[in-house]
CSV table of C-alpha atoms and ligand atoms in Angstrom, one decimal:
chain,number,residue,atom,x,y,z
A,38,UNK,CA,-20.4,-0.7,15.8
A,39,UNK,CA,-22.6,0.6,12.9
A,40,UNK,CA,-20.9,2.9,10.4
A,41,UNK,CA,-23.0,5.8,11.5
A,42,UNK,CA,-21.7,5.6,15.0
A,43,UNK,CA,-18.0,5.4,14.0
A,44,UNK,CA,-15.9,8.3,15.3
A,45,UNK,CA,-12.3,9.3,15.1
A,46,UNK,CA,-10.5,10.8,18.1
A,47,UNK,CA,-11.2,14.5,17.4
A,48,UNK,CA,-14.2,14.8,15.2
A,49,UNK,CA,-16.7,14.3,17.9
A,50,UNK,CA,-20.5,14.2,17.3
A,51,UNK,CA,-20.8,17.2,15.0
A,52,UNK,CA,-19.7,15.5,11.8
A,53,UNK,CA,-21.7,12.3,12.5
A,54,UNK,CA,-25.0,14.1,12.5
A,55,UNK,CA,-24.6,17.1,10.2
A,56,UNK,CA,-24.6,16.9,6.4
A,57,UNK,CA,-22.6,19.1,4.0
A,58,UNK,CA,-19.6,19.4,6.3
A,59,UNK,CA,-16.1,18.8,4.9
A,60,UNK,CA,-15.4,15.1,4.2
A,61,UNK,CA,-11.7,14.4,4.6
A,62,UNK,CA,-9.9,12.0,2.3
A,63,UNK,CA,-8.7,9.9,5.2
A,64,UNK,CA,-8.7,9.8,9.0
A,65,UNK,CA,-6.8,7.2,11.1
A,66,UNK,CA,-9.1,4.9,13.0
A,67,UNK,CA,-7.3,5.2,16.4
A,68,UNK,CA,-8.7,5.7,19.8
A,69,UNK,CA,-8.4,5.1,23.5
A,70,UNK,CA,-7.1,1.5,23.1
A,71,UNK,CA,-4.2,2.7,21.0
A,72,UNK,CA,-3.4,5.5,23.5
A,73,UNK,CA,-3.4,3.1,26.4
A,74,UNK,CA,-1.1,0.6,24.6
A,75,UNK,CA,1.4,3.3,23.6
A,76,UNK,CA,1.3,4.7,27.1
A,77,UNK,CA,2.1,1.3,28.5
A,78,UNK,CA,5.0,0.9,26.1
A,79,UNK,CA,6.4,4.2,27.3
A,80,UNK,CA,5.9,3.3,30.9
A,81,UNK,CA,7.7,0.0,30.4
A,82,UNK,CA,10.9,2.1,30.1
A,83,UNK,CA,11.9,0.2,26.9
A,84,UNK,CA,10.8,2.6,24.2
A,85,UNK,CA,12.8,1.4,21.2
A,86,UNK,CA,12.7,-2.0,19.5
A,87,UNK,CA,12.1,-4.6,22.2
A,88,UNK,CA,9.6,-7.2,23.5
A,89,UNK,CA,6.5,-5.4,22.0
A,90,UNK,CA,8.2,-5.5,18.6
A,91,UNK,CA,8.8,-9.2,19.0
A,92,UNK,CA,5.2,-9.8,20.0
A,93,UNK,CA,3.9,-7.7,17.0
A,94,UNK,CA,6.1,-9.7,14.6
A,95,UNK,CA,4.8,-12.9,16.0
A,96,UNK,CA,1.2,-11.9,15.8
A,97,UNK,CA,1.5,-10.5,12.3
A,98,UNK,CA,3.4,-13.6,11.2
A,99,UNK,CA,0.7,-15.8,12.5
A,100,UNK,CA,-2.1,-13.6,11.0
A,101,UNK,CA,-0.7,-13.8,7.4
A,102,UNK,CA,0.6,-17.4,7.9
A,103,UNK,CA,4.2,-16.6,7.0
A,104,UNK,CA,7.4,-18.3,8.4
A,105,UNK,CA,9.3,-15.1,9.1
A,106,UNK,CA,8.1,-11.5,9.9
A,107,UNK,CA,10.4,-8.5,10.5
A,108,UNK,CA,9.1,-5.2,11.7
A,109,UNK,CA,10.7,-2.1,10.1
A,110,UNK,CA,10.1,1.6,10.1
A,111,UNK,CA,8.5,1.8,6.6
A,112,UNK,CA,7.5,-0.1,3.6
A,113,UNK,CA,10.2,1.8,1.7
A,114,UNK,CA,12.8,0.4,4.1
A,115,UNK,CA,11.2,-3.1,3.7
A,116,UNK,CA,11.6,-2.9,-0.1
A,117,UNK,CA,15.2,-1.7,0.2
A,118,UNK,CA,16.1,-4.5,2.5
A,119,UNK,CA,14.4,-7.0,0.2
A,120,UNK,CA,16.4,-5.9,-2.8
A,121,UNK,CA,19.6,-6.0,-0.7
A,122,UNK,CA,18.8,-9.5,0.5
A,123,UNK,CA,18.3,-10.9,-3.0
A,124,UNK,CA,21.5,-9.2,-4.1
A,125,UNK,CA,20.5,-6.4,-6.5
A,126,UNK,CA,23.7,-4.7,-7.9
A,127,UNK,CA,24.6,-1.7,-10.0
A,128,UNK,CA,23.4,-2.2,-13.6
A,129,UNK,CA,20.7,-4.7,-12.8
A,130,UNK,CA,17.1,-4.2,-13.9
A,131,UNK,CA,13.9,-4.6,-11.9
A,132,UNK,CA,10.4,-4.6,-13.4
A,133,UNK,CA,7.9,-2.4,-11.7
A,134,UNK,CA,4.3,-1.2,-12.7
A,135,UNK,CA,4.1,2.2,-14.4
A,136,UNK,CA,1.4,3.3,-12.0
A,137,UNK,CA,2.6,3.1,-8.4
A,138,UNK,CA,4.1,5.3,-5.6
A,139,UNK,CA,7.6,6.4,-6.2
A,140,UNK,CA,8.9,4.2,-3.3
A,141,UNK,CA,8.4,1.0,-5.4
A,142,UNK,CA,11.0,2.3,-8.0
A,143,UNK,CA,13.2,4.6,-5.9
A,144,UNK,CA,14.5,1.7,-3.9
A,145,UNK,CA,15.8,0.2,-7.2
A,146,UNK,CA,17.7,3.4,-7.9
A,147,UNK,CA,19.4,3.2,-4.4
A,148,UNK,CA,21.5,0.3,-6.0
A,149,UNK,CA,22.2,2.2,-9.2
A,150,UNK,CA,20.0,-0.4,-10.8
A,151,UNK,CA,17.3,0.5,-13.3
A,152,UNK,CA,13.6,0.3,-12.8
A,153,UNK,CA,11.9,-0.9,-16.0
A,154,UNK,CA,8.2,0.1,-16.2
A,155,UNK,CA,5.5,-2.2,-17.3
A,156,UNK,CA,2.1,-1.0,-18.3
A,157,UNK,CA,-1.0,-1.8,-16.2
A,158,UNK,CA,-4.3,-3.5,-16.9
A,159,UNK,CA,-6.8,-0.8,-17.7
A,160,UNK,CA,-9.5,-2.1,-15.4
A,161,UNK,CA,-7.6,-3.3,-12.3
A,162,UNK,CA,-4.6,-1.0,-12.7
A,163,UNK,CA,-2.4,-3.9,-11.6
A,164,UNK,CA,0.7,-4.8,-13.6
A,165,UNK,CA,-0.2,-6.4,-16.9
A,166,UNK,CA,1.2,-9.9,-16.7
A,167,UNK,CA,1.0,-10.3,-20.5
A,168,UNK,CA,3.5,-7.4,-20.9
A,169,UNK,CA,6.0,-8.5,-18.3
A,170,UNK,CA,8.1,-10.6,-20.7
A,171,UNK,CA,8.5,-7.7,-23.1
A,172,UNK,CA,10.5,-5.9,-20.4
A,173,UNK,CA,12.8,-8.8,-19.5
A,174,UNK,CA,16.5,-8.6,-20.6
A,175,UNK,CA,19.7,-10.5,-19.6
A,176,UNK,CA,20.1,-7.9,-16.8
A,177,UNK,CA,16.7,-8.4,-15.2
A,178,UNK,CA,16.9,-9.7,-11.7
A,179,UNK,CA,13.5,-9.2,-10.1
A,180,UNK,CA,9.9,-8.1,-10.4
A,181,UNK,CA,8.3,-5.9,-7.9
A,182,UNK,CA,4.5,-6.1,-8.1
A,183,UNK,CA,2.0,-3.8,-6.4
A,184,UNK,CA,-1.5,-5.0,-5.4
A,185,UNK,CA,-3.2,-1.8,-6.6
A,186,UNK,CA,-5.7,-0.4,-4.1
A,187,UNK,CA,-5.7,-3.8,-2.3
A,188,UNK,CA,-6.5,-6.2,-5.1
A,189,UNK,CA,-3.8,-8.9,-5.5
A,190,UNK,CA,-2.1,-9.2,-8.9
A,191,UNK,CA,-2.3,-12.4,-10.9
A,192,UNK,CA,0.2,-14.4,-8.8
A,193,UNK,CA,-0.1,-17.7,-10.6
A,194,UNK,CA,0.8,-16.2,-13.9
A,195,UNK,CA,3.5,-13.9,-12.7
A,196,UNK,CA,5.1,-16.6,-10.6
A,197,UNK,CA,5.3,-18.8,-13.7
A,198,UNK,CA,7.1,-16.0,-15.6
A,199,UNK,CA,9.5,-15.3,-12.6
A,200,UNK,CA,10.4,-19.0,-12.4
A,201,UNK,CA,10.9,-19.3,-16.1
A,202,UNK,CA,13.4,-16.4,-16.2
A,203,UNK,CA,14.9,-17.1,-12.7
A,204,UNK,CA,13.7,-13.7,-11.3
A,205,UNK,CA,12.8,-13.0,-7.7
A,206,UNK,CA,9.3,-11.8,-7.0
A,207,UNK,CA,8.9,-9.0,-4.5
A,208,UNK,CA,5.5,-7.8,-3.5
A,209,UNK,CA,4.9,-4.2,-2.6
A,210,UNK,CA,1.8,-5.0,-0.4
A,211,UNK,CA,1.5,-1.4,0.9
A,212,UNK,CA,-2.3,-1.6,0.0
A,213,UNK,CA,-2.9,-5.2,0.7
A,214,UNK,CA,-4.0,-6.0,4.3
A,215,UNK,CA,-6.1,-8.0,4.4
A,216,UNK,CA,-6.4,-9.3,0.9
A,217,UNK,CA,-6.8,-12.8,-0.6
A,218,UNK,CA,-5.7,-14.4,-3.9
A,219,UNK,CA,-7.6,-17.7,-4.7
A,220,UNK,CA,-8.4,-18.1,-1.0
A,221,UNK,CA,-4.8,-17.5,0.1
A,222,UNK,CA,-4.1,-14.4,2.3
A,223,UNK,CA,-1.4,-12.0,1.0
A,224,UNK,CA,1.9,-12.5,2.9
A,225,UNK,CA,3.2,-15.7,1.4
A,226,UNK,CA,2.4,-15.3,-2.3
A,227,UNK,CA,5.7,-13.7,-3.4
A,228,UNK,CA,9.3,-14.5,-2.4
A,229,UNK,CA,9.3,-11.4,-0.1
A,230,UNK,CA,6.3,-9.3,0.9
A,231,UNK,CA,6.5,-5.7,2.1
A,232,UNK,CA,3.7,-4.1,4.1
A,233,UNK,CA,3.2,-0.4,5.0
A,234,UNK,CA,1.8,1.0,8.2
A,235,UNK,CA,1.9,4.6,7.1
A,236,UNK,CA,-0.8,6.8,8.5
A,237,UNK,CA,-3.2,6.4,5.6
A,238,UNK,CA,-2.8,2.6,5.2
A,239,UNK,CA,-5.2,-0.1,6.3
A,240,UNK,CA,-3.2,-0.9,9.4
A,241,UNK,CA,-1.7,2.4,10.5
A,242,UNK,CA,1.0,3.2,13.1
A,243,UNK,CA,2.0,6.6,11.8
A,244,UNK,CA,5.1,5.2,10.2
A,245,UNK,CA,6.0,1.5,10.0
A,246,UNK,CA,6.3,-1.6,7.9
A,247,UNK,CA,6.6,-5.4,8.0
A,248,UNK,CA,8.5,-7.9,5.8
A,249,UNK,CA,7.4,-11.5,5.5
A,250,UNK,CA,9.2,-14.3,3.7
A,251,UNK,CA,9.5,-18.1,3.8
A,252,UNK,CA,13.3,-18.0,3.1
A,253,UNK,CA,15.5,-18.3,6.2
A,254,UNK,CA,18.6,-17.0,4.5
A,255,UNK,CA,16.9,-13.8,3.3
A,256,UNK,CA,15.1,-13.4,6.6
A,257,UNK,CA,18.5,-13.5,8.5
A,258,UNK,CA,20.1,-11.1,6.1
A,259,UNK,CA,17.3,-8.6,6.3
A,260,UNK,CA,17.2,-8.9,10.1
A,261,UNK,CA,20.9,-8.1,10.3
A,262,UNK,CA,20.8,-5.2,7.8
A,263,UNK,CA,17.7,-3.7,9.5
A,264,UNK,CA,20.0,-2.8,12.4
A,265,UNK,CA,23.4,-1.6,11.3
A,266,UNK,CA,24.6,-5.0,10.0
A,267,UNK,CA,24.9,-6.3,13.6
A,268,UNK,CA,25.2,-10.1,13.6
A,269,UNK,CA,23.0,-10.9,16.6
A,270,UNK,CA,19.9,-9.6,18.4
A,271,UNK,CA,21.9,-6.5,19.3
A,272,UNK,CA,18.8,-4.7,20.5
A,273,UNK,CA,18.9,-7.0,23.5
A,274,UNK,CA,22.4,-5.9,24.5
A,275,UNK,CA,21.0,-3.5,27.2
A,276,UNK,CA,18.3,-5.9,28.4
A,277,UNK,CA,18.6,-8.4,31.2
A,278,UNK,CA,20.6,-11.4,30.0
A,279,UNK,CA,21.8,-9.4,27.0
A,280,UNK,CA,25.4,-9.4,26.1
A,281,UNK,CA,27.6,-6.5,25.1
A,282,UNK,CA,29.5,-8.2,22.3
A,283,UNK,CA,28.4,-8.1,18.6
A,284,UNK,CA,30.1,-8.0,15.2
A,285,UNK,CA,29.3,-5.9,12.2
A,286,UNK,CA,29.0,-8.0,9.1
A,287,UNK,CA,27.8,-5.4,6.6
A,288,UNK,CA,27.1,-1.7,6.1
A,289,UNK,CA,23.6,-1.9,7.5
A,290,UNK,CA,20.8,0.5,7.9
A,291,UNK,CA,18.8,2.0,10.7
A,292,UNK,CA,15.4,0.6,9.7
A,293,UNK,CA,14.2,-0.9,13.0
A,294,UNK,CA,10.9,0.1,14.5
A,295,UNK,CA,10.1,1.0,18.2
A,296,UNK,CA,8.0,-0.6,20.9
A,297,UNK,CA,5.7,2.4,20.9
A,298,UNK,CA,5.0,1.8,17.3
A,299,UNK,CA,4.6,-1.9,17.8
A,300,UNK,CA,2.2,-1.4,20.6
A,301,UNK,CA,0.0,0.7,18.3
A,302,UNK,CA,0.4,-2.0,15.6
A,303,UNK,CA,-0.8,-4.7,18.0
A,304,UNK,CA,-4.1,-2.9,18.7
A,305,UNK,CA,-4.5,-2.1,15.0
A,306,UNK,CA,-4.0,-5.7,14.0
A,307,UNK,CA,-6.7,-6.8,16.4
A,308,UNK,CA,-9.1,-4.3,14.8
A,309,UNK,CA,-7.9,-5.1,11.2
A,310,UNK,CA,-10.8,-7.2,10.0
A,311,UNK,CA,-13.4,-5.0,11.7
A,312,UNK,CA,-11.9,-1.9,9.9
A,313,UNK,CA,-11.9,-3.9,6.7
A,314,UNK,CA,-15.6,-4.7,7.0
A,315,UNK,CA,-16.3,-1.0,7.4
A,316,UNK,CA,-14.4,-0.1,4.3
A,317,UNK,CA,-16.2,-3.0,2.5
A,318,UNK,CA,-19.6,-1.5,3.5
A,319,UNK,CA,-18.6,1.9,2.1
A,320,UNK,CA,-17.4,0.3,-1.2
A,321,UNK,CA,-20.7,-1.5,-1.5
A,322,UNK,CA,-22.6,1.8,-1.1
A,323,UNK,CA,-20.4,3.5,-3.7
A,324,UNK,CA,-20.8,0.6,-6.1
A,325,UNK,CA,-24.6,0.5,-5.7
A,326,UNK,CA,-24.9,4.2,-6.5
A,327,UNK,CA,-22.2,4.5,-9.2
A,328,UNK,CA,-22.6,1.4,-11.2
A,329,UNK,CA,-25.8,2.7,-12.9
A,330,UNK,CA,-24.1,6.0,-13.9
A,331,UNK,CA,-22.7,5.8,-17.5
A,332,UNK,CA,-20.2,8.6,-16.6
A,333,UNK,CA,-18.5,6.6,-13.9
A,334,UNK,CA,-16.4,3.4,-14.3
A,335,UNK,CA,-16.4,1.5,-11.0
A,336,UNK,CA,-13.4,-0.5,-9.7
A,337,UNK,CA,-13.3,-4.1,-11.1
A,338,UNK,CA,-12.4,-6.9,-8.7
A,339,UNK,CA,-11.6,-10.3,-10.3
A,340,UNK,CA,-13.7,-13.2,-9.0
A,341,UNK,CA,-10.8,-15.1,-7.6
A,342,UNK,CA,-9.5,-12.1,-5.4
A,343,UNK,CA,-10.6,-10.3,-2.3
A,344,UNK,CA,-9.5,-6.7,-1.9
A,345,UNK,CA,-8.7,-4.8,1.3
A,346,UNK,CA,-10.4,-1.7,-0.2
A,347,UNK,CA,-7.5,0.5,0.8
A,348,UNK,CA,-8.6,2.8,-2.0
A,349,UNK,CA,-11.8,3.2,-3.9
A,350,UNK,CA,-10.8,4.5,-7.3
A,351,UNK,CA,-13.4,5.5,-9.9
A,352,UNK,CA,-12.6,6.4,-13.5
A,353,UNK,CA,-14.5,9.1,-15.4
A,354,UNK,CA,-16.0,8.2,-18.8
A,355,UNK,CA,-14.6,11.5,-20.2
A,356,UNK,CA,-16.4,11.2,-23.5
A,357,UNK,CA,-19.6,11.6,-21.6
A,358,UNK,CA,-18.5,14.7,-19.7
A,359,UNK,CA,-17.7,18.3,-20.7
A,360,UNK,CA,-15.0,18.6,-18.0
A,361,UNK,CA,-11.7,16.9,-17.4
A,362,UNK,CA,-10.6,15.0,-14.3
A,363,UNK,CA,-8.8,18.1,-12.7
A,364,UNK,CA,-12.0,20.1,-13.0
A,365,UNK,CA,-14.1,17.2,-11.6
A,366,UNK,CA,-11.8,17.1,-8.5
A,367,UNK,CA,-12.1,20.9,-8.2
A,368,UNK,CA,-15.9,20.7,-8.2
A,369,UNK,CA,-15.9,18.0,-5.6
A,370,UNK,CA,-13.6,20.1,-3.4
A,371,UNK,CA,-16.1,23.0,-3.8
A,372,UNK,CA,-18.7,20.7,-2.2
A,373,UNK,CA,-16.4,19.9,0.6
A,374,UNK,CA,-15.2,16.5,-0.6
A,375,UNK,CA,-11.5,15.8,-0.4
A,376,UNK,CA,-10.2,13.3,-3.0
A,377,UNK,CA,-6.8,12.2,-4.3
A,378,UNK,CA,-5.1,10.6,-7.3
A,379,UNK,CA,-3.3,7.3,-7.0
A,380,UNK,CA,-0.9,7.6,-8.6
A,381,UNK,CA,0.8,10.1,-11.0
A,382,UNK,CA,2.5,7.5,-13.3
A,383,UNK,CA,6.2,7.2,-12.7
A,384,UNK,CA,7.0,8.2,-16.3
A,385,UNK,CA,5.4,11.6,-15.8
A,386,UNK,CA,7.8,12.6,-13.0
A,387,UNK,CA,10.8,14.7,-14.1
A,388,UNK,CA,13.3,12.5,-12.2
A,389,UNK,CA,12.3,9.3,-14.0
A,390,UNK,CA,12.0,11.0,-17.4
A,391,UNK,CA,15.4,12.6,-17.2
A,392,UNK,CA,17.2,9.7,-15.6
A,393,UNK,CA,15.7,6.8,-17.7
A,394,UNK,CA,14.0,8.6,-20.7
A,395,UNK,CA,10.5,7.1,-20.0
A,396,UNK,CA,7.8,8.2,-22.4
A,397,UNK,CA,4.0,8.3,-21.9
A,398,UNK,CA,3.3,6.8,-25.3
A,399,UNK,CA,4.9,3.5,-24.2
A,400,UNK,CA,2.3,3.0,-21.4
A,401,UNK,CA,-1.1,3.6,-23.1
A,402,UNK,CA,-3.3,1.9,-20.5
A,403,UNK,CA,-1.6,3.8,-17.6
A,404,UNK,CA,-2.0,7.1,-19.5
A,405,UNK,CA,-5.7,6.3,-20.2
A,406,UNK,CA,-6.4,5.5,-16.6
A,407,UNK,CA,-4.4,8.4,-15.2
A,408,UNK,CA,-6.5,10.9,-17.1
A,409,UNK,CA,-9.6,9.5,-15.6
A,410,UNK,CA,-8.9,8.3,-12.1
A,411,UNK,CA,-10.1,9.8,-8.8
A,412,UNK,CA,-9.7,8.2,-5.4
A,413,UNK,CA,-12.8,8.8,-3.2
A,414,UNK,CA,-12.7,8.9,0.6
A,415,UNK,CA,-12.9,5.4,2.1
A,416,UNK,CA,-11.8,5.0,5.8
A,417,UNK,CA,-13.3,3.0,8.7
A,418,UNK,CA,-14.5,6.0,10.7
A,419,UNK,CA,-16.5,7.4,7.7
A,420,UNK,CA,-20.1,7.9,8.6
A,421,UNK,CA,-23.1,6.9,6.5
A,422,UNK,CA,-23.9,10.7,6.1
A,423,UNK,CA,-20.4,11.3,4.9
A,424,UNK,CA,-20.7,8.5,2.3
A,425,UNK,CA,-24.0,9.9,1.2
A,426,UNK,CA,-22.5,13.3,0.9
A,427,UNK,CA,-19.7,12.0,-1.4
A,428,UNK,CA,-22.3,10.2,-3.5
A,429,UNK,CA,-24.5,13.3,-3.8
A,430,UNK,CA,-21.5,15.4,-4.7
A,431,UNK,CA,-20.4,13.1,-7.5
A,432,UNK,CA,-23.9,13.0,-8.9
A,433,UNK,CA,-24.2,16.8,-8.8
A,434,UNK,CA,-20.9,17.3,-10.6
A,435,UNK,CA,-22.1,14.8,-13.3
A,436,UNK,CA,-25.5,16.5,-13.6
A,437,UNK,CA,-23.9,19.9,-14.1
A,438,UNK,CA,-21.3,18.7,-16.7
A,439,UNK,CA,-23.0,15.9,-18.6
A,440,UNK,CA,-22.6,15.9,-22.4
A,441,UNK,CA,-26.0,16.4,-24.0
B,1068,PLP,C1,2.5,4.0,0.8
B,1068,PLP,C2,3.2,3.2,-0.2
B,1068,PLP,C3,4.5,2.8,-0.1
B,1068,PLP,C4,5.5,3.4,0.9
B,1068,PLP,O1,5.1,3.0,2.2
B,1068,PLP,P1,5.9,3.7,3.4
B,1068,PLP,O2,5.5,2.9,4.6
B,1068,PLP,O3,5.4,5.1,3.6
B,1068,PLP,O4,7.4,3.7,3.1
B,1068,PLP,C5,5.1,2.0,-1.1
B,1068,PLP,N1,4.4,1.6,-2.1
B,1068,PLP,C6,3.1,1.9,-2.3
B,1068,PLP,C7,2.3,1.4,-3.5
B,1068,PLP,C8,2.5,2.8,-1.4
B,1068,PLP,O5,1.2,3.1,-1.5
């Protein structure tokens, strides 16, 4: 289906044909097929975790080429289970990038452990591998990396550092589906990989997540802790052939998903690469138009990586403009373009400042990028007209506010 024909559920034809309408930041690419799948899951009479979840895990596992896949109700839950499985304890330290969503670091705090922020590379906004060792102490137990906007971090280099210091490597792959590092699909690059199926992500089920790992011991622990610390497939206890007996082996969590959610996920997984190609086409149009503008710094993708294009993040060359980023966003909004900022660096939030004393001056690249970054709309149902409208609006704002 060409981009111009793509539609969401509700937007109908109006938006596809008419210019200068509001362009949303995101719209989930769900339709009749998803509705049918969820309806079937409901009609099956088994609406919580069950056979659909098992099927989703199996298909996902096969798609990324991992040994184990566990469906959960969010990426945050996945990260929490991952840290529990590797044995994070009070007083431990875990390295995380300074620019990420709070979920990456909040899960460290659940254990009364300390997130240690590492500055990012100014061009990719991924964790700067050359700065990781500066943050390692005798208390460091793990590194959580984030593949920012969908571009994998430098796994070869970071894995070498993790091995040298005996640290676990956890991947927050909330943006990274599908993405490739040196030809290898994300899902087996780190010790444990955590995906998000939140409404705005590249595979969306409303809420949801998946954990993949090659380690049977961790997989077993996460599977048990996902559902109350029950030591067997306790979700089967009400099914035919299920058994009533189980034992509790830990103070587990309620992080399982549902078959309605898994049914949605199965359809989305089938559409994944088609949706990715649509985002890719949008990114190419943006790139073609923005790369010649001295006021815009386009995303940089390293030659050995392939991005999912979850986000398209431009940076403003502020010295060439008479306005700041906030005003730029405001003027785009006045032209009907919704944008976002990914992310407000963790050290700028009151909780992290007060609890850990983080200071902006320690993360110069993050600070530089934060003042300049804007996430433009990029979603599979976006029409050519909508993309053109965003490009025109960006050019207009520049024209009006160019330093002369
Ligand atoms: C969205 C996101 C998460 C959280 O995902 P949920 O599924 O909503 O828990 C974690 N990390 C990053 C980088 C994200 O963008």
